Amino acid sequence: MIRNFIVLLISPRVGWQYIDDKCYSSQRVLGTFFYPLLAILAISSFVPMIYDSASYTVSSSLMKAIISFSVFMLTYYLCIYLLSGFYPQFTRSSLAMSKLCSYVIYNLAFLILLSILINVLNGEFSPLYFLVLYMPYIAYRGVDFLCVDSDKSIKFVVISSIMMILFPFIIKWLLNKFITF
């Protein structure tokens, strides 16, 4: 699955075809790719302690790790729920639902990878924040993978991209508001 993700990053059109050819179930992709990637994200939350040990303590890094993990887990389930509600054709068969889950997983995996890199690199401002704009392109190339009608594809990409980009920021903001550290 790591190979699928690398191919998807290099060439989204070929990557989605490659993912479709491999035909892994969404549960397998979750268990062997998405959850370990979330674990790496949580571990990467402790890296800033190396650069700035005065500002980052173990407890604040632990809270940041929990929030980072929770943000993407909630985003995943919220996106699946809302997209399957807005587009009921995904709930008609288990294959369509599995493809929708894989679509969301791989798009969120790109955002998780960016978050890991931002955690590892020193500094508040990073040009990596602008790479978030590559995710809608990856999502656009995945429309054929999902077999979305061509007249609904742009609307689907816009809705799914907005959800997958904004939900992590909103959820993170809410969790940071309620959890003070």
Short mmCIF file of C-alpha atoms in Angstrom, two decimals:
data_model
loop_
_atom_site.label_atom_id
_atom_site.label_comp_id
_atom_site.label_asym_id
_atom_site.label_seq_id
_atom_site.Cartn_x
_atom_site.Cartn_y
_atom_site.Cartn_z
CA MET A 1 0.00 0.00 0.00
CA ILE A 2 2.94 2.29 0.49
CA ARG A 3 3.79 1.70 -3.17
CA ASN A 4 0.23 2.69 -4.10
CA PHE A 5 0.61 5.91 -2.14
CA ILE A 6 3.98 6.77 -3.65
CA VAL A 7 2.67 6.19 -7.17
CA LEU A 8 -0.38 8.31 -6.29
CA LEU A 9 1.86 11.17 -5.14
CA ILE A 10 4.02 11.06 -8.25
CA SER A 11 1.21 10.63 -10.77
CA PRO A 12 -2.34 10.76 -9.39
CA ARG A 13 -3.99 9.41 -12.55
CA VAL A 14 -1.69 6.38 -12.72
CA GLY A 15 -1.84 6.03 -8.94
CA TRP A 16 -5.61 5.71 -8.85
CA GLN A 17 -5.49 3.14 -11.69
CA TYR A 18 -2.81 1.24 -9.76
CA ILE A 19 -4.95 1.33 -6.59
CA ASP A 20 -7.96 0.11 -8.58
CA ASP A 21 -5.94 -2.75 -10.08
CA LYS A 22 -4.64 -3.88 -6.67
CA CYS A 23 -8.21 -3.86 -5.28
CA TYR A 24 -7.38 -3.90 -1.56
CA SER A 25 -10.34 -3.74 0.78
CA SER A 26 -10.79 -0.49 2.68
CA GLN A 27 -10.43 -2.35 5.98
CA ARG A 28 -7.05 -3.67 4.90
CA VAL A 29 -5.94 -0.19 3.78
CA LEU A 30 -7.07 1.21 7.13
CA GLY A 31 -5.27 -1.43 9.17
CA THR A 32 -2.01 -1.66 7.27
CA PHE A 33 -1.60 1.89 5.98
CA PHE A 34 -3.82 4.56 7.55
CA TYR A 35 -3.52 3.60 11.23
CA PRO A 36 0.28 3.17 11.10
CA LEU A 37 0.54 6.53 9.33
CA LEU A 38 -1.52 8.09 12.13
CA ALA A 39 0.81 6.48 14.66
CA ILE A 40 3.81 8.03 12.90
CA LEU A 41 2.00 11.38 12.98
CA ALA A 42 1.48 11.04 16.72
CA ILE A 43 5.14 10.13 17.27
CA SER A 44 6.25 13.06 15.13
CA SER A 45 4.48 15.39 17.57
CA PHE A 46 7.34 14.76 19.99
CA VAL A 47 10.07 15.85 17.54
CA PRO A 48 9.72 19.60 18.29
CA MET A 49 10.92 18.81 21.83
CA ILE A 50 14.36 18.29 20.29
CA TYR A 51 14.42 21.73 18.70
CA ASP A 52 12.75 23.74 21.45
CA SER A 53 12.74 21.88 24.76
CA ALA A 54 11.71 25.03 26.65
CA SER A 55 8.42 25.48 24.77
CA TYR A 56 7.52 21.82 24.29
CA THR A 57 7.10 19.56 27.29
CA VAL A 58 6.23 15.90 27.33
CA SER A 59 2.66 16.64 28.41
CA SER A 60 2.10 19.31 25.73
CA SER A 61 3.60 17.04 23.07
CA LEU A 62 1.41 14.17 24.25
CA MET A 63 -1.68 16.35 24.00
CA LYS A 64 -0.60 17.49 20.54
CA ALA A 65 -0.16 13.83 19.53
CA ILE A 66 -3.61 12.91 20.82
CA ILE A 67 -5.19 15.88 19.06
CA SER A 68 -3.39 15.13 15.77
CA PHE A 69 -4.48 11.51 15.87
CA SER A 70 -8.06 12.41 16.79
CA VAL A 71 -8.34 15.11 14.13
CA PHE A 72 -7.69 12.75 11.24
CA MET A 73 -9.71 9.89 12.68
CA LEU A 74 -12.74 12.15 13.13
CA THR A 75 -12.20 13.67 9.69
CA TYR A 76 -12.12 10.22 8.10
CA TYR A 77 -15.38 9.07 9.66
CA LEU A 78 -17.10 12.41 9.16
CA CYS A 79 -16.13 12.53 5.47
CA ILE A 80 -17.33 8.97 4.87
CA TYR A 81 -20.61 9.68 6.61
CA LEU A 82 -21.30 12.96 4.81
CA LEU A 83 -20.12 11.89 1.35
CA SER A 84 -22.19 8.72 1.48
CA GLY A 85 -25.17 10.85 2.54
CA PHE A 86 -24.70 13.43 -0.22
CA TYR A 87 -24.00 10.76 -2.84
CA PRO A 88 -26.16 7.70 -2.08
CA GLN A 89 -24.77 5.77 -5.05
CA PHE A 90 -21.83 4.85 -2.78
CA THR A 91 -24.11 3.04 -0.35
CA ARG A 92 -25.69 0.79 -2.98
CA SER A 93 -22.89 -1.78 -2.96
CA SER A 94 -20.10 -2.75 -0.63
CA LEU A 95 -17.56 -2.29 -3.45
CA ALA A 96 -18.65 1.32 -4.02
CA MET A 97 -18.49 2.04 -0.29
CA SER A 98 -15.06 0.40 -0.05
CA LYS A 99 -13.83 2.56 -2.93
CA LEU A 100 -15.18 5.68 -1.24
CA CYS A 101 -13.36 4.73 1.97
CA SER A 102 -10.12 4.14 0.06
CA TYR A 103 -10.56 7.46 -1.76
CA VAL A 104 -10.86 9.32 1.54
CA ILE A 105 -8.00 7.35 3.13
CA TYR A 106 -5.49 8.08 0.38
CA ASN A 107 -6.43 11.76 0.18
CA LEU A 108 -6.17 12.16 3.94
CA ALA A 109 -2.89 10.23 3.89
CA PHE A 110 -1.41 13.03 1.80
CA LEU A 111 -2.51 15.58 4.41
CA ILE A 112 -1.14 13.37 7.19
CA LEU A 113 2.19 13.13 5.38
CA LEU A 114 2.31 16.93 5.19
CA SER A 115 1.53 17.16 8.92
CA ILE A 116 4.34 14.73 9.70
CA LEU A 117 6.79 16.77 7.65
CA ILE A 118 5.66 20.00 9.30
CA ASN A 119 6.16 18.42 12.74
CA VAL A 120 9.62 17.18 11.85
CA LEU A 121 10.86 20.39 10.25
CA ASN A 122 11.83 23.23 12.52
CA GLY A 123 9.89 26.48 12.22
CA GLU A 124 6.37 27.77 12.39
CA PHE A 125 5.98 28.86 8.77
CA SER A 126 6.66 26.23 6.22
CA PRO A 127 6.12 26.19 2.45
CA LEU A 128 4.63 22.75 3.05
CA TYR A 129 1.34 24.43 3.97
CA PHE A 130 0.93 25.37 0.32
CA LEU A 131 1.20 21.74 -0.75
CA VAL A 132 -2.28 21.23 0.70
CA LEU A 133 -3.47 22.64 -2.62
CA TYR A 134 -2.16 19.50 -4.36
CA MET A 135 -4.74 17.37 -2.54
CA PRO A 136 -7.72 18.58 -4.66
CA TYR A 137 -5.77 17.55 -7.77
CA ILE A 138 -5.26 14.09 -6.31
CA ALA A 139 -8.98 14.01 -5.48
CA TYR A 140 -9.89 15.13 -9.00
CA ARG A 141 -7.89 12.32 -10.55
CA GLY A 142 -9.68 9.85 -8.25
CA VAL A 143 -13.13 10.57 -9.69
CA ASP A 144 -12.69 7.87 -12.35
CA PHE A 145 -11.67 5.43 -9.60
CA LEU A 146 -15.01 6.10 -7.88
CA CYS A 147 -17.01 5.99 -11.14
CA VAL A 148 -18.69 9.34 -10.43
CA ASP A 149 -20.80 10.67 -13.30
CA SER A 150 -18.91 13.19 -15.40
CA ASP A 151 -21.59 15.86 -14.88
CA LYS A 152 -21.28 15.52 -11.09
CA SER A 153 -17.51 15.06 -10.90
CA ILE A 154 -16.49 18.71 -10.38
CA LYS A 155 -19.14 19.19 -7.70
CA PHE A 156 -18.02 15.99 -5.98
CA VAL A 157 -14.34 17.01 -6.05
CA VAL A 158 -15.12 20.45 -4.66
CA ILE A 159 -17.29 19.09 -1.84
CA SER A 160 -14.93 16.26 -0.91
CA SER A 161 -11.83 18.47 -1.09
CA ILE A 162 -13.38 21.16 1.07
CA MET A 163 -14.39 18.54 3.62
CA MET A 164 -10.99 16.85 3.71
CA ILE A 165 -9.07 20.13 3.93
CA LEU A 166 -11.30 22.14 6.27
CA PHE A 167 -12.48 19.46 8.70
CA PRO A 168 -8.99 18.84 10.13
CA PHE A 169 -8.52 22.57 10.75
CA ILE A 170 -11.96 22.98 12.32
CA ILE A 171 -11.68 19.88 14.49
CA LYS A 172 -8.16 20.84 15.58
CA TRP A 173 -9.32 24.34 16.47
CA LEU A 174 -12.25 22.95 18.49
CA LEU A 175 -10.09 20.43 20.33
CA ASN A 176 -7.48 23.08 21.10
CA LYS A 177 -10.25 25.34 22.47
CA PHE A 178 -11.58 22.66 24.79
CA ILE A 179 -8.29 21.08 25.77
CA THR A 180 -5.92 23.62 27.23
CA PHE A 181 -2.32 22.68 27.87
#
